[in-house]
Short mmCIF file of N, CA, C and O in Angstrom, two decimals:
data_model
loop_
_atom_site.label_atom_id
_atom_site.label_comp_id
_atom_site.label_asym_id
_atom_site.label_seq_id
_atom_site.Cartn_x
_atom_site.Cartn_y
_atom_site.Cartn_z
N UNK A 1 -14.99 -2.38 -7.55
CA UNK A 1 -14.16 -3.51 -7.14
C UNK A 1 -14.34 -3.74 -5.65
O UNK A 1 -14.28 -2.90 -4.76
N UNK A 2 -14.56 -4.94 -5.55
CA UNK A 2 -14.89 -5.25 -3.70
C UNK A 2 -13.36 -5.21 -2.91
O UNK A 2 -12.45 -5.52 -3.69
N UNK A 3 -12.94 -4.93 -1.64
CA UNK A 3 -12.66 -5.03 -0.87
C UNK A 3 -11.97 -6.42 -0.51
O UNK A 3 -12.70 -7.10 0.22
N UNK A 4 -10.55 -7.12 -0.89
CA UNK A 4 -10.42 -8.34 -0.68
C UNK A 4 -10.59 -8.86 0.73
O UNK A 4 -9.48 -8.62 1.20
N UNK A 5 -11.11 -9.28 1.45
CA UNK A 5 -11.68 -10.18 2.79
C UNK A 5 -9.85 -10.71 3.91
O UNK A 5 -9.54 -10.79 5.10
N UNK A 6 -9.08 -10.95 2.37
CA UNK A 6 -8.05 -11.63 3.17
C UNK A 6 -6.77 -10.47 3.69
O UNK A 6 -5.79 -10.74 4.39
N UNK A 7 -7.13 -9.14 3.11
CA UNK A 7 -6.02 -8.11 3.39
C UNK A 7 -6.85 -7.40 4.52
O UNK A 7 -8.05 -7.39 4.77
N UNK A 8 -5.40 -6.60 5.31
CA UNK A 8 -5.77 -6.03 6.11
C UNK A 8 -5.45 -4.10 5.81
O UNK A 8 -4.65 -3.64 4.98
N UNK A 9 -5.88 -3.70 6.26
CA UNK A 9 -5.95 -1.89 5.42
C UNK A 9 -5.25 -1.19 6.73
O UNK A 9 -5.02 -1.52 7.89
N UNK A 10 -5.04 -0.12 5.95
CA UNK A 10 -4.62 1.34 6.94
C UNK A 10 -5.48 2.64 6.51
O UNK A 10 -5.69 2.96 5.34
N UNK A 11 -5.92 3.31 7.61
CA UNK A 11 -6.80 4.46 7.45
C UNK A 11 -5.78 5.25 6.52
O UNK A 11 -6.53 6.19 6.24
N UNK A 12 -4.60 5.55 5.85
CA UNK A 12 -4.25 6.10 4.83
C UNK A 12 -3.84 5.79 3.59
O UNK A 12 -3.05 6.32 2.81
N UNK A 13 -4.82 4.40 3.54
CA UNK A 13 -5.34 3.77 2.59
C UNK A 13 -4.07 2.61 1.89
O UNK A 13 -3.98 2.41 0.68
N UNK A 14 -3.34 2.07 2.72
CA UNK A 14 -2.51 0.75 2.24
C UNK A 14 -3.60 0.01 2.10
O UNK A 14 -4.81 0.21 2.26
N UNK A 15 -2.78 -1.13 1.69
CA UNK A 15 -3.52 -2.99 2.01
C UNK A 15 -2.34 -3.65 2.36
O UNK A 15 -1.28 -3.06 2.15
N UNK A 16 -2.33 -4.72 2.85
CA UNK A 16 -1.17 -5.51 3.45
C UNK A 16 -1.49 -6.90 3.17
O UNK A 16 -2.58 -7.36 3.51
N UNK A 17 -0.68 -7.53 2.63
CA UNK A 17 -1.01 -9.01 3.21
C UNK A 17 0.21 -9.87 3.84
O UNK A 17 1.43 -9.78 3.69
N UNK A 18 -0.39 -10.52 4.41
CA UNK A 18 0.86 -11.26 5.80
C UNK A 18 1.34 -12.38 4.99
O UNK A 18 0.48 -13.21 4.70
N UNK A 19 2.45 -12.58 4.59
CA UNK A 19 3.03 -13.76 4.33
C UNK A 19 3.50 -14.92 5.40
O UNK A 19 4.08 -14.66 6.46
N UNK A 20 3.20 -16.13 5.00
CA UNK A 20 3.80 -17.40 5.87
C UNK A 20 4.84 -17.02 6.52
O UNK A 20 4.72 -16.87 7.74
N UNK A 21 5.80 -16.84 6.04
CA UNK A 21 7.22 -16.56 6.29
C UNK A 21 7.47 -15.84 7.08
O UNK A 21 8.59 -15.93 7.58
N UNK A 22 6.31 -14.52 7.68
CA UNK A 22 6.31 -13.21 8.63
C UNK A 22 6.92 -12.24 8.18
O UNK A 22 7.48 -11.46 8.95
N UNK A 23 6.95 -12.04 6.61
CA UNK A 23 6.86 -11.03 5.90
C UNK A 23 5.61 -10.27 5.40
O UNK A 23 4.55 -10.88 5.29
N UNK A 24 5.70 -9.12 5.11
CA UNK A 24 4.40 -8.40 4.83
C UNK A 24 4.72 -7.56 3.68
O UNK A 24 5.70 -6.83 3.54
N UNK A 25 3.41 -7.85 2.60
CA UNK A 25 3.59 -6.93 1.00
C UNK A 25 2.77 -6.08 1.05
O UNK A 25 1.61 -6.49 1.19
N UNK A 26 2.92 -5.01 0.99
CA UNK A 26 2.34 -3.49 0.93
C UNK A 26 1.76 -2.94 -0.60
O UNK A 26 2.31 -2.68 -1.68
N UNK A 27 0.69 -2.92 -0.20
CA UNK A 27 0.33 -1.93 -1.89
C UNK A 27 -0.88 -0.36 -1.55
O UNK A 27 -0.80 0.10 -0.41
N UNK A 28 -1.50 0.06 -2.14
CA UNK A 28 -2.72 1.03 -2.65
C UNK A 28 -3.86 0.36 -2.57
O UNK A 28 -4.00 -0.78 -3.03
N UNK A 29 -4.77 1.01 -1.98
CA UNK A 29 -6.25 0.14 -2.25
C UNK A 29 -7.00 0.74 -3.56
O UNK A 29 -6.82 1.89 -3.95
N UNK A 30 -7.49 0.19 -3.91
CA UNK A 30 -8.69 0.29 -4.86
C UNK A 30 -8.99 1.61 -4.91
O UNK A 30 -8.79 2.38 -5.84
N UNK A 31 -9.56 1.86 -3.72
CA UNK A 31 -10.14 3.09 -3.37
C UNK A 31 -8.80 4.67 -3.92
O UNK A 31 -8.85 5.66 -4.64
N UNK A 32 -7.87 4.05 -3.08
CA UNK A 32 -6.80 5.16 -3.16
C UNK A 32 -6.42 5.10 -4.82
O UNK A 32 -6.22 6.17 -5.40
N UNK A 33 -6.35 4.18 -5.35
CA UNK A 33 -5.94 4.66 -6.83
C UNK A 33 -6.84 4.61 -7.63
O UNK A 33 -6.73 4.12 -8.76
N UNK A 34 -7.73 5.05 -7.24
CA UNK A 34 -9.31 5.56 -7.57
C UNK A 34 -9.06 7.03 -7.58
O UNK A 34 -8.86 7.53 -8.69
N UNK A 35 -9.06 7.84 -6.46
CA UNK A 35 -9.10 8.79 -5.78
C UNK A 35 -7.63 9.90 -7.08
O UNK A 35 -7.85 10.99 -7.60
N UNK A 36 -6.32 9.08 -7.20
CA UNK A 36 -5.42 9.80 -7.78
C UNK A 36 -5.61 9.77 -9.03
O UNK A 36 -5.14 10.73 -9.64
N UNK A 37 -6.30 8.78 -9.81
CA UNK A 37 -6.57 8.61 -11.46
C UNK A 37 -5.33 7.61 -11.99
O UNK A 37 -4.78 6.60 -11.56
N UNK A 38 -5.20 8.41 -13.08
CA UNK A 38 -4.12 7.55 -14.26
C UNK A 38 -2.29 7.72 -13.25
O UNK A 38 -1.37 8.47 -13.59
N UNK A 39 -2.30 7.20 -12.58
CA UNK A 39 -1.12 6.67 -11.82
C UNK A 39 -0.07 6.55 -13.17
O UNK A 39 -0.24 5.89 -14.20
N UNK A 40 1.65 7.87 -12.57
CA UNK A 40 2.37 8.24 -13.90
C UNK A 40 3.77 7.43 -13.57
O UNK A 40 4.60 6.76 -14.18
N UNK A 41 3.46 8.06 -11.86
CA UNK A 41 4.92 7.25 -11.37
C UNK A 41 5.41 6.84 -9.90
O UNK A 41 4.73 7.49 -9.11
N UNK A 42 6.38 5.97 -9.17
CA UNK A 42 5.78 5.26 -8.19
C UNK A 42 7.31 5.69 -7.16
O UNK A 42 8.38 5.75 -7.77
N UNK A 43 7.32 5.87 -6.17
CA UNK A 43 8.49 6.31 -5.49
C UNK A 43 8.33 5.88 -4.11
O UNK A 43 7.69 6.42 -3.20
N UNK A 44 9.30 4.38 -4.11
CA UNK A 44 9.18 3.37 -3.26
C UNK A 44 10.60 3.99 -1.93
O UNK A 44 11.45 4.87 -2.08
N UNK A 45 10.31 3.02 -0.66
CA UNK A 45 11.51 3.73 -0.13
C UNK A 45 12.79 2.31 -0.54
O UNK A 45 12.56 1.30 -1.20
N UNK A 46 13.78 2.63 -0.02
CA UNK A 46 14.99 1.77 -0.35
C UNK A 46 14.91 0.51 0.45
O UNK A 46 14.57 0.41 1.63
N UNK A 47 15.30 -0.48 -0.42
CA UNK A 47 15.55 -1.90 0.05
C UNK A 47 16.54 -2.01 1.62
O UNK A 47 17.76 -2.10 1.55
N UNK A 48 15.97 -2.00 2.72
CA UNK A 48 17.07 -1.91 3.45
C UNK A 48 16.76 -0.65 4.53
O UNK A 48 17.46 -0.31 5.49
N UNK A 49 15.78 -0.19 4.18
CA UNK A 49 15.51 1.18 5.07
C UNK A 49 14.19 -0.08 6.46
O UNK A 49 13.50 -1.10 6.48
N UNK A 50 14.69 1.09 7.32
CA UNK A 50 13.97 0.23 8.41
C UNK A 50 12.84 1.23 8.94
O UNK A 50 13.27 2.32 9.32
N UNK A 51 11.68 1.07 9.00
CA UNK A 51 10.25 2.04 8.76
C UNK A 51 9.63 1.59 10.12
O UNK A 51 9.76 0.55 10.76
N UNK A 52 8.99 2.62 10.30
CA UNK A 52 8.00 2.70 11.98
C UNK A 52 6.70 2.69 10.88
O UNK A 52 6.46 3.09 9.74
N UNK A 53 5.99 1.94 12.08
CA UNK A 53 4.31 1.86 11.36
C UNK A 53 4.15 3.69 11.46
O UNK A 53 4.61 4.54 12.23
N UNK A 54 3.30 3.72 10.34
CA UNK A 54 3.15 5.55 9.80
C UNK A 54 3.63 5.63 9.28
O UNK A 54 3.08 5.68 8.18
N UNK A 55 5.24 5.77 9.23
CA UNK A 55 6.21 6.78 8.70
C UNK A 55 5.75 6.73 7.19
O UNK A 55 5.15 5.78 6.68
N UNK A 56 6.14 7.96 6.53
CA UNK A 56 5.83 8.39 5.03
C UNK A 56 6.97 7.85 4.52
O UNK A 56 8.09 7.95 5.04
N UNK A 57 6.71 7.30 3.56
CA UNK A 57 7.58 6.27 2.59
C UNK A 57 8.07 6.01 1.49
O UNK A 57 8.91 5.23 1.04
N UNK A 58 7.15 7.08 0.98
CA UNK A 58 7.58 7.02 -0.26
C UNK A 58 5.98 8.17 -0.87
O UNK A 58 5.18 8.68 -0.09
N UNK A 59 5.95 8.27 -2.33
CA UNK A 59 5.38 9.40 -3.03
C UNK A 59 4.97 8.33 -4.69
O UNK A 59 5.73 7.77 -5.49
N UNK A 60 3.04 8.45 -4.60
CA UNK A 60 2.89 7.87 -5.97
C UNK A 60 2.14 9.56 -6.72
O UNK A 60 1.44 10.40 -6.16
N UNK A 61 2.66 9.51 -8.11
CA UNK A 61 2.12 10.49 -8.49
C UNK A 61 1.51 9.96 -9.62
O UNK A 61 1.89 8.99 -10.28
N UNK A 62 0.28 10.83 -9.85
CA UNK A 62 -0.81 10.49 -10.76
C UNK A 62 -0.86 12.03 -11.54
O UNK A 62 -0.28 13.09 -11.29
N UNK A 63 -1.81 11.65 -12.56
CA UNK A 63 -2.14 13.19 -13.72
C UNK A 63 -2.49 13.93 -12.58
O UNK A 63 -2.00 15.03 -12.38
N UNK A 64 -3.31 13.41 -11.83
CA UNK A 64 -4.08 14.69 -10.64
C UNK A 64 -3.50 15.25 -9.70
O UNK A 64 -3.94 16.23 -9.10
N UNK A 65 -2.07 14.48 -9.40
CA UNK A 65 -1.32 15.40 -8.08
C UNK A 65 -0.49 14.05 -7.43
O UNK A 65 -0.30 13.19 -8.29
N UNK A 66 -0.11 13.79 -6.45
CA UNK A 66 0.86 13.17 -5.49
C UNK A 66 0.23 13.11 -4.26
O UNK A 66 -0.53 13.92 -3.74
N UNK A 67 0.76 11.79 -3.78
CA UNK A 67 -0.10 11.37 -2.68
C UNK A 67 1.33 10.72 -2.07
O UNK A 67 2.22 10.37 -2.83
N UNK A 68 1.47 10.59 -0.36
CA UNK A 68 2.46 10.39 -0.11
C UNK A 68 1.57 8.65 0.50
O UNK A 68 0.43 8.39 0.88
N UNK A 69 2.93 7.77 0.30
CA UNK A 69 2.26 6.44 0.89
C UNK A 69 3.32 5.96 2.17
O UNK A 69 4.52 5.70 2.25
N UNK A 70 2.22 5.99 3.08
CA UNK A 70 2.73 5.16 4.47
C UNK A 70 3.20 3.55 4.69
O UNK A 70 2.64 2.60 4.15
N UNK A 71 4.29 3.44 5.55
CA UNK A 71 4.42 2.45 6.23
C UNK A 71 2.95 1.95 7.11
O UNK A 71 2.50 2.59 8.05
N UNK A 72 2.39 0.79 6.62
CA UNK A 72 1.32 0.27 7.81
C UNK A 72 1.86 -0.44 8.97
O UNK A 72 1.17 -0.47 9.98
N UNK A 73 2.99 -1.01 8.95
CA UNK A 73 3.69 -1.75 9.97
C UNK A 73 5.29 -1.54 10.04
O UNK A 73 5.86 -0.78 9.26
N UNK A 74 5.96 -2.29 11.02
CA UNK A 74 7.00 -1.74 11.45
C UNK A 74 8.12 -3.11 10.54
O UNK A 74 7.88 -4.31 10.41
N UNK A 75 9.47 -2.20 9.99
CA UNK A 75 9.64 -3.34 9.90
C UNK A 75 10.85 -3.03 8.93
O UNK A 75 10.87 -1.80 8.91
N UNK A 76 11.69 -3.40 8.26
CA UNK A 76 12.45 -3.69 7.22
C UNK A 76 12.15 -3.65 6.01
O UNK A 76 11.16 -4.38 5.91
N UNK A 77 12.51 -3.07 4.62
CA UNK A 77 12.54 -3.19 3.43
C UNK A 77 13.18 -4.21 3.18
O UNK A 77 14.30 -4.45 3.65
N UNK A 78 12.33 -5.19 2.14
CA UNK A 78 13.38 -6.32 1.66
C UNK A 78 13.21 -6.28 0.44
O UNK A 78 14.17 -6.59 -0.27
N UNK A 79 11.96 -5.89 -0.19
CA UNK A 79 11.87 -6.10 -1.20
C UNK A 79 10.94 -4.81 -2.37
O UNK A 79 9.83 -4.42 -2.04
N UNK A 80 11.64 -4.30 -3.74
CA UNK A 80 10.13 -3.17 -3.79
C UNK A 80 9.79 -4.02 -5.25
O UNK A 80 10.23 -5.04 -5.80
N UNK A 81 8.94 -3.18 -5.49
CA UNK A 81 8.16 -3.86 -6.91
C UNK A 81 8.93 -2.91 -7.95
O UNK A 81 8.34 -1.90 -8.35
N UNK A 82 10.10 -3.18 -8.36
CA UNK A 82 10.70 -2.69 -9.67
C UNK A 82 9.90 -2.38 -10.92
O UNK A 82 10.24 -1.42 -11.60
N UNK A 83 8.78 -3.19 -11.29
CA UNK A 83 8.28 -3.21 -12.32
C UNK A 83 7.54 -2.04 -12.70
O UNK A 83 7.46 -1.69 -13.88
N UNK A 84 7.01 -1.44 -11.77
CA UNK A 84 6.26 -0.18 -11.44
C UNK A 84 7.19 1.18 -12.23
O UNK A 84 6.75 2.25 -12.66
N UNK A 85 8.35 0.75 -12.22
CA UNK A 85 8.85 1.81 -12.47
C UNK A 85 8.76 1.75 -14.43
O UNK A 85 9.26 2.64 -15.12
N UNK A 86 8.21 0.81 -14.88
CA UNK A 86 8.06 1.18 -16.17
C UNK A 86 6.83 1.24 -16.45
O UNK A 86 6.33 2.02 -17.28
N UNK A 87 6.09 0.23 -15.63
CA UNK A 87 4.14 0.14 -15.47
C UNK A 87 3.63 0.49 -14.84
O UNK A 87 2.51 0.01 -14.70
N UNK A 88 4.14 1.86 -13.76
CA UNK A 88 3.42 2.36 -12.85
C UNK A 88 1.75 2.33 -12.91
O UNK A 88 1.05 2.70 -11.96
N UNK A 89 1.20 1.80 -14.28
CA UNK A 89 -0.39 1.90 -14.77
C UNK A 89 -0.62 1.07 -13.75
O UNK A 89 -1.52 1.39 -12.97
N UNK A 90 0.08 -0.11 -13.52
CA UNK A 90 -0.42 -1.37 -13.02
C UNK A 90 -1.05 -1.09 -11.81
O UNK A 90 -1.86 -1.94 -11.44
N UNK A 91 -0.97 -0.57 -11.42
CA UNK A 91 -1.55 -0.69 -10.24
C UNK A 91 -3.35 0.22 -10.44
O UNK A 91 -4.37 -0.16 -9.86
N UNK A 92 -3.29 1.01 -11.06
CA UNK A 92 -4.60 1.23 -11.53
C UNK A 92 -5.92 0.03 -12.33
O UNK A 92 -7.15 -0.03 -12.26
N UNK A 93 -4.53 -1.01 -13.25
CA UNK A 93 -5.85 -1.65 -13.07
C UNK A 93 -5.73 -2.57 -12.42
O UNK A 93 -6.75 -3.24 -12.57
N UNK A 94 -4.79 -3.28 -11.45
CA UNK A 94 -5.17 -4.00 -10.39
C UNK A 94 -4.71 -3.78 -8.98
O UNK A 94 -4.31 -4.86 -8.54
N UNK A 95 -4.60 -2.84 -8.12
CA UNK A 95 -4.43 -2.47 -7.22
C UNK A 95 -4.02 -3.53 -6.35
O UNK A 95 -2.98 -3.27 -5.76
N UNK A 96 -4.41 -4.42 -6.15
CA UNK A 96 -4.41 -5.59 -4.96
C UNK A 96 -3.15 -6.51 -5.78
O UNK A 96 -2.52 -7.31 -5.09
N UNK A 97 -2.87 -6.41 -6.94
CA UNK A 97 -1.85 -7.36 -7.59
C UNK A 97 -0.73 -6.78 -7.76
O UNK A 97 0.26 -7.52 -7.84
N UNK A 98 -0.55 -5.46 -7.85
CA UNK A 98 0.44 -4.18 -8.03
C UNK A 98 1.04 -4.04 -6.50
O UNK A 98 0.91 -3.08 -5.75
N UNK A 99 1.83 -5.41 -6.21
CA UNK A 99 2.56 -4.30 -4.98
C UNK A 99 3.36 -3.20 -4.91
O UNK A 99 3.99 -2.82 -5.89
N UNK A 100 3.40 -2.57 -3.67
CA UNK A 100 4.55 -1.98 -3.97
C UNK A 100 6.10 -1.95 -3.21
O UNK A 100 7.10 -1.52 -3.78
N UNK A 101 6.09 -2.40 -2.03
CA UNK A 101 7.04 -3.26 -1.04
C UNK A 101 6.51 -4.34 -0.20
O UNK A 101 5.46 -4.84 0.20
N UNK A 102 8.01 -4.46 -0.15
CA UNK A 102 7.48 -5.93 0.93
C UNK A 102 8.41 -5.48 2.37
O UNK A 102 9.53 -5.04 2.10
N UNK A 103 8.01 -5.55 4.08
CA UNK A 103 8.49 -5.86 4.92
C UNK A 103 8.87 -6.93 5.41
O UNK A 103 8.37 -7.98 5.01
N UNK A 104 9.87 -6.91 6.43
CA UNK A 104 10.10 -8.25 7.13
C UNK A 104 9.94 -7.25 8.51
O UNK A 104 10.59 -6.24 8.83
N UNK A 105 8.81 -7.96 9.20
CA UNK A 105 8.36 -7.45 10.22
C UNK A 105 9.17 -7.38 11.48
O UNK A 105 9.94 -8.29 11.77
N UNK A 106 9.00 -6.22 12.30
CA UNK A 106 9.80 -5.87 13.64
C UNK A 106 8.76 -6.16 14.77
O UNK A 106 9.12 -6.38 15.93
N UNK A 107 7.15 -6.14 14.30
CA UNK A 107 6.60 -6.33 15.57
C UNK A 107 5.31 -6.86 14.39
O UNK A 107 4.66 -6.16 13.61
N UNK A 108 5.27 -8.02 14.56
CA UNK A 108 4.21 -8.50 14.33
C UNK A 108 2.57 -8.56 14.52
O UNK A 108 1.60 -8.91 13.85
N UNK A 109 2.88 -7.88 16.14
CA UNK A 109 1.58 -7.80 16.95
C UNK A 109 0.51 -6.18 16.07
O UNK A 109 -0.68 -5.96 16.25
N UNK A 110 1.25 -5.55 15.39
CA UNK A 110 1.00 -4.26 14.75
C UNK A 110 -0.45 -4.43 13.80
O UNK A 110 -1.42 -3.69 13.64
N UNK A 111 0.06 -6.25 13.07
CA UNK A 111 -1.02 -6.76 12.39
C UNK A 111 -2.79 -6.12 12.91
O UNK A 111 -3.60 -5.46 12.26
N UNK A 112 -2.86 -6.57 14.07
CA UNK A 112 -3.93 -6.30 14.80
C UNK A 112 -4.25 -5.09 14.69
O UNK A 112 -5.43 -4.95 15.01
N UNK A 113 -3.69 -3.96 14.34
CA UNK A 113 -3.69 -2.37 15.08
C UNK A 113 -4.89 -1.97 13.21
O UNK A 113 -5.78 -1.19 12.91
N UNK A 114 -4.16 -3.03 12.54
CA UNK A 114 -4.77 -2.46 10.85
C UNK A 114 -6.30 -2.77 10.97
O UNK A 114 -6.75 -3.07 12.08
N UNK A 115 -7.15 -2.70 9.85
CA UNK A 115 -8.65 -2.87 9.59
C UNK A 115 -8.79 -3.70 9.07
O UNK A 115 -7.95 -4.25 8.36
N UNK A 116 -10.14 -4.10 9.30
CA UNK A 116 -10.23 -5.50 7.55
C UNK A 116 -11.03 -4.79 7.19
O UNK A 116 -11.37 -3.66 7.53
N UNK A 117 -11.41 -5.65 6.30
CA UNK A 117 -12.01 -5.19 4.82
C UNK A 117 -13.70 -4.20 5.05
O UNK A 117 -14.08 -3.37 4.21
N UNK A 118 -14.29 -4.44 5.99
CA UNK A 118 -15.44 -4.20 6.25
C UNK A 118 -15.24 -2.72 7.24
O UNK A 118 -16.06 -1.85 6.94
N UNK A 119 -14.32 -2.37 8.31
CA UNK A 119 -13.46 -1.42 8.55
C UNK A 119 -13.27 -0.42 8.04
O UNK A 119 -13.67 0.64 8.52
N UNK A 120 -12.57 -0.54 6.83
CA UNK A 120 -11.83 -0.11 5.77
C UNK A 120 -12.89 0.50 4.75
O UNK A 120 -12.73 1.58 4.18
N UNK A 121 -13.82 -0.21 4.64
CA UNK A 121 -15.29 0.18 3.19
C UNK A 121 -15.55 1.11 3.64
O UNK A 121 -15.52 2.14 2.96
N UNK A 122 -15.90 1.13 4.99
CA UNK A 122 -16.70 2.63 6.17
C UNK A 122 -15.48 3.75 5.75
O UNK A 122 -15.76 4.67 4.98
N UNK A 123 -14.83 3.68 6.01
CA UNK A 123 -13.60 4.70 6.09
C UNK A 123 -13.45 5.04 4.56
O UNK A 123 -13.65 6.24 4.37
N UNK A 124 -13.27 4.58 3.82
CA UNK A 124 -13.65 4.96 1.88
C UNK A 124 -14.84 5.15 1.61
O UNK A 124 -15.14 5.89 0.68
N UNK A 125 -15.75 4.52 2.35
CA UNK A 125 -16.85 5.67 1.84
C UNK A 125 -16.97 7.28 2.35
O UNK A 125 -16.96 8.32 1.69
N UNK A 126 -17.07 7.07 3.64
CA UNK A 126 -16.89 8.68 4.18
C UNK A 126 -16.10 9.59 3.62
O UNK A 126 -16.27 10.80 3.57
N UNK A 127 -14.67 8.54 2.93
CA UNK A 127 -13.39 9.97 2.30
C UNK A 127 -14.48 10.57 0.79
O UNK A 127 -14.48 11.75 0.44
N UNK A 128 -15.12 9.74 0.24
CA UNK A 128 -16.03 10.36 -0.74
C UNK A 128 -16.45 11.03 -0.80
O UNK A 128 -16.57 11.67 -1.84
N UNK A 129 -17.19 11.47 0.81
CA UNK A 129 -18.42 12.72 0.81
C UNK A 129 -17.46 13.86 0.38
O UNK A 129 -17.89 15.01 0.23
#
């Protein structure tokens, strides 16, 4: 699966995309729910929690083990992807359509600090070797 052009990544493997509005939806890349397999269950942080770019956020667990997932930007919980919690699959087979929160951003300028897509390929290939 290619690399979508219009998201921007985090070296611990989010994707982001910027909404009009100056909200931002957070998911797993390709790569990362590659890496965990058959994805069992999804552990988002709370609607309302206010997150520093980094901070650990929450926990997706797969048949193979648990992976903890980062905040890429700074910002507010407004919104998580409920659905996950009965289709956690979803996101295995579409990663980029499977969000898993949404921010309302505290510093917008953070955008810049992420990778694009070409960035991001370098950095998933190397986690391979």
């Amino acid at each position: 699966m290619s690399t979508p052009a219009d998201l921007k990544y985090s070296e611990s493997h989010e994707w982001v995309r910027t909404e009009a509005d100056g909200t931002a939806t957070v998911g797993i890349t390709f790569h990362a729910q590659e890496q965990l397999g058959d994805i069992v269950f999804v552990q988002y942080p709370e609607v309302g929690r206010t997150l520093a770019q980094g901070e650990e956020c929450g926990v997706i667990e797969s048949v193979k083990g648990a992976a903890d997932i980062y905040s890429p930007l700074s910002g507010e919980v407004i919104a998580i992807n409920d659905a996950l919690e009965t289709a956690p699959q979803s996101i295995n087979e579409d990663p980029y359509e499977a969000w898993i929160f949404k921010l309302r951003l505290t510093d917008p300028g953070e955008v810049s600090k992420l990778l694009d897509a070409g960035a991001y390929e370098k950095i998933a290939a190397a986690d391979k070797d």
